[in-house]
Amino acid sequence: MPALLFDLDGTMLETDPLHAAVFVELFAEHGREIDEAFYIGHLHGRQNADIFGEFFPAADASAMADLKEARFRERLGRSAEPMPGLLALLDRAEAEAWPVAVVSNAPTQNAHAMLAAIGLSDRIGTIVLGDDCPRGKPDPFPYAEAMRRLGVDPASAVAFEDSRAGLASASAAGAHAVGLTSSLAPEALRAAGARLVIRDFSDPALETALFNHP
């Protein structure tokens, strides 16, 4: 029986264009020009404290992070499309009594806004967020904590991720890491630790992720 561990941003729903747009805007306001390629290469999947501490060491990182996330939630709105195939997979997990968790570096407000936007606020009981963890992704702690809460062994855990940091975290925690190509090319996902790459949750290769991994 697989245990399903889901990243949120870029995995359960497509959010990278929103994050990229806000980062481009914020960096420009502080005199730095970046583009979406820079976002994918240098910011994607990282925690705000690390990002703002690195690129704006003299600024108030906490205030910048709060502003960035408020702008993200404004762009997100109240409704969003879940990743193709996600709801069907969750229906299957519920019918088969598979353990499910969300594991995300997202701030708490963002995570709950995203889950609400795709209609999953009350559907997933185990949620491990960056605000809850002493160390976020790429450290293995978030995934190890999710498995501890679910009471599952890493050998049964399948982690769905779209970022380098997330794949590193899931792999280091012992989960079978599956990369989604919502942001990165298949080669980049594999280099980051993905044992299998899928387009989204409607990809036929999903069966391999669920039942045929080592």
XYZ file of C-alpha atoms in Angstrom:
214
model
C 0.000 0.000 0.000
C 1.595 3.300 -1.041
C 1.645 6.399 1.128
C 1.267 9.539 -0.987
C 3.256 12.646 -0.024
C 2.514 15.768 -2.049
C 4.436 18.959 -2.402
C 1.992 21.833 -2.955
C 3.338 24.683 -5.128
C 3.813 23.472 -8.692
C 2.750 19.941 -7.760
C -0.870 20.029 -6.614
C -1.512 23.190 -8.633
C 0.438 25.354 -11.055
C 1.762 28.364 -9.147
C 5.237 29.052 -10.502
C 4.139 31.802 -12.925
C 2.520 33.623 -9.984
C 5.582 33.322 -7.751
C 7.901 34.314 -10.586
C 5.865 37.430 -11.387
C 5.892 38.571 -7.764
C 9.637 37.985 -7.392
C 10.346 39.895 -10.630
C 8.252 42.774 -9.279
C 9.884 42.795 -5.840
C 13.435 42.523 -7.145
C 12.769 45.416 -9.556
C 11.532 47.558 -6.682
C 14.889 46.943 -5.005
C 16.964 47.723 -8.074
C 17.572 44.215 -9.449
C 16.275 42.971 -12.781
C 15.476 39.253 -12.974
C 13.322 37.099 -15.215
C 11.454 33.812 -14.953
C 14.567 31.835 -15.918
C 16.401 33.386 -12.956
C 13.481 32.452 -10.719
C 13.606 28.816 -11.843
C 17.383 28.625 -11.553
C 17.962 30.460 -8.274
C 14.745 30.903 -6.271
C 12.428 28.025 -7.122
C 11.608 25.768 -4.171
C 13.656 27.721 -1.631
C 12.435 29.303 1.593
C 11.982 33.067 1.710
C 14.431 33.554 4.555
C 17.203 32.008 2.463
C 16.279 33.970 -0.663
C 16.009 37.411 0.878
C 18.949 36.791 3.168
C 21.135 35.988 0.169
C 20.024 38.664 -2.282
C 19.044 41.501 0.069
C 21.121 41.035 3.243
C 20.600 44.635 4.363
C 16.805 44.476 4.070
C 14.233 43.231 6.571
C 13.858 39.695 5.243
C 10.718 39.013 7.266
C 8.950 42.127 5.979
C 9.948 41.340 2.392
C 8.691 37.782 2.754
C 5.350 38.965 4.169
C 4.926 41.399 1.278
C 5.895 38.801 -1.308
C 3.415 36.237 0.011
C 0.574 38.762 0.343
C 1.049 39.653 -3.318
C 1.135 35.968 -4.238
C -2.172 35.297 -2.455
C -3.726 38.295 -4.184
C -2.713 36.882 -7.584
C -3.864 33.384 -6.616
C -7.411 34.455 -5.837
C -10.126 32.212 -4.438
C -10.195 29.529 -7.113
C -7.541 27.621 -9.076
C -7.327 24.473 -11.168
C -5.752 21.448 -9.470
C -3.027 19.655 -11.398
C -4.581 17.294 -13.986
C -5.358 13.921 -12.458
C -4.874 15.054 -8.858
C -8.481 14.783 -7.723
C -8.873 11.346 -9.304
C -5.738 10.175 -7.504
C -7.020 11.505 -4.192
C -10.375 9.782 -4.790
C -8.487 6.539 -5.357
C -6.375 7.042 -2.248
C -9.496 7.641 -0.176
C -11.243 4.564 -1.575
C -8.187 2.379 -0.936
C -7.372 3.952 2.462
C -3.885 5.012 1.364
C -2.175 7.453 3.752
C -1.859 10.977 2.315
C 0.064 14.062 3.411
C 0.996 17.486 2.091
C 4.657 18.438 2.618
C 5.513 22.000 1.651
C 7.953 24.826 2.309
C 5.031 27.211 1.778
C 4.133 29.613 4.601
C 1.030 28.532 6.503
C -1.264 31.235 5.069
C -0.215 30.421 1.531
C -0.638 26.685 1.975
C -4.171 27.001 3.289
C -5.044 29.550 0.586
C -3.816 27.155 -2.116
C -5.638 24.158 -0.656
C -8.829 26.235 -0.424
C -8.421 27.448 -4.006
C -8.388 23.861 -5.319
C -11.143 22.685 -2.974
C -9.035 20.532 -0.655
C -9.164 22.447 2.627
C -10.910 19.681 4.552
C -9.682 16.670 2.642
C -6.083 16.140 3.766
C -5.503 15.774 7.479
C -1.709 15.539 7.606
C 0.003 18.754 6.515
C 3.664 19.510 7.218
C 4.659 23.085 6.403
C 7.861 25.082 6.488
C 6.597 27.098 9.454
C 6.291 23.844 11.449
C 9.815 22.613 10.756
C 13.155 23.521 12.323
C 14.697 22.874 8.886
C 12.873 23.081 5.579
C 13.559 21.433 2.246
C 16.148 20.437 0.996
C 16.713 19.036 4.489
C 14.984 15.637 4.898
C 13.156 16.741 8.051
C 9.804 17.724 6.440
C 9.356 14.398 4.671
C 10.660 12.401 7.629
C 8.165 14.232 9.850
C 5.283 13.523 7.451
C 6.135 9.819 7.448
C 6.371 9.836 11.220
C 2.932 11.424 11.540
C 1.402 8.969 9.067
C 3.150 6.020 10.722
C 4.570 4.730 7.438
C 7.912 3.328 6.413
C 9.964 5.219 3.796
C 9.879 2.136 1.568
C 6.137 2.648 1.025
C 6.285 6.443 0.622
C 5.912 8.065 -2.804
C 6.771 11.765 -2.816
C 5.587 13.998 -5.657
C 7.750 17.069 -6.238
C 8.589 19.709 -8.850
C 11.679 21.389 -7.347
C 15.305 20.482 -6.780
C 15.041 21.246 -3.065
C 11.940 19.103 -2.691
C 13.388 16.138 -4.536
C 16.555 16.334 -2.454
C 14.474 16.412 0.722
C 12.267 13.467 -0.258
C 15.200 11.365 -1.469
C 17.243 12.006 1.661
C 14.267 10.961 3.798
C 14.140 7.651 1.935
C 10.945 8.218 -0.062
C 10.533 7.224 -3.698
C 10.836 10.650 -5.321
C 8.719 11.392 -8.397
C 9.309 14.594 -10.346
C 6.605 16.576 -12.148
C 7.671 18.577 -15.198
C 5.625 21.651 -14.281
C 8.803 23.716 -13.841
C 11.936 21.733 -14.650
C 12.986 19.530 -17.549
C 13.093 15.758 -16.981
C 16.904 15.733 -16.951
C 17.008 18.385 -14.223
C 14.463 16.467 -12.147
C 16.433 13.236 -12.434
C 19.671 15.002 -11.563
C 17.967 16.350 -8.426
C 16.916 12.878 -7.292
C 13.721 11.925 -9.134
C 13.563 8.185 -9.747
C 10.632 8.663 -12.095
C 9.363 11.690 -14.032
C 5.723 12.314 -14.935
C 3.939 15.107 -16.721
C 1.108 15.321 -14.160
C -1.177 12.913 -12.306
C -2.915 11.819 -15.516
C 0.367 10.404 -16.846
C 0.162 6.609 -17.421
C 3.578 6.263 -15.768
C 1.882 7.079 -12.455
C 1.115 3.370 -11.988
C 4.827 2.647 -11.955
C 5.321 5.286 -9.278
C 2.621 3.768 -7.116
C 3.296 0.057 -7.361
C 6.504 -0.827 -9.183
C 9.183 1.139 -7.395
C 11.962 -0.613 -5.477
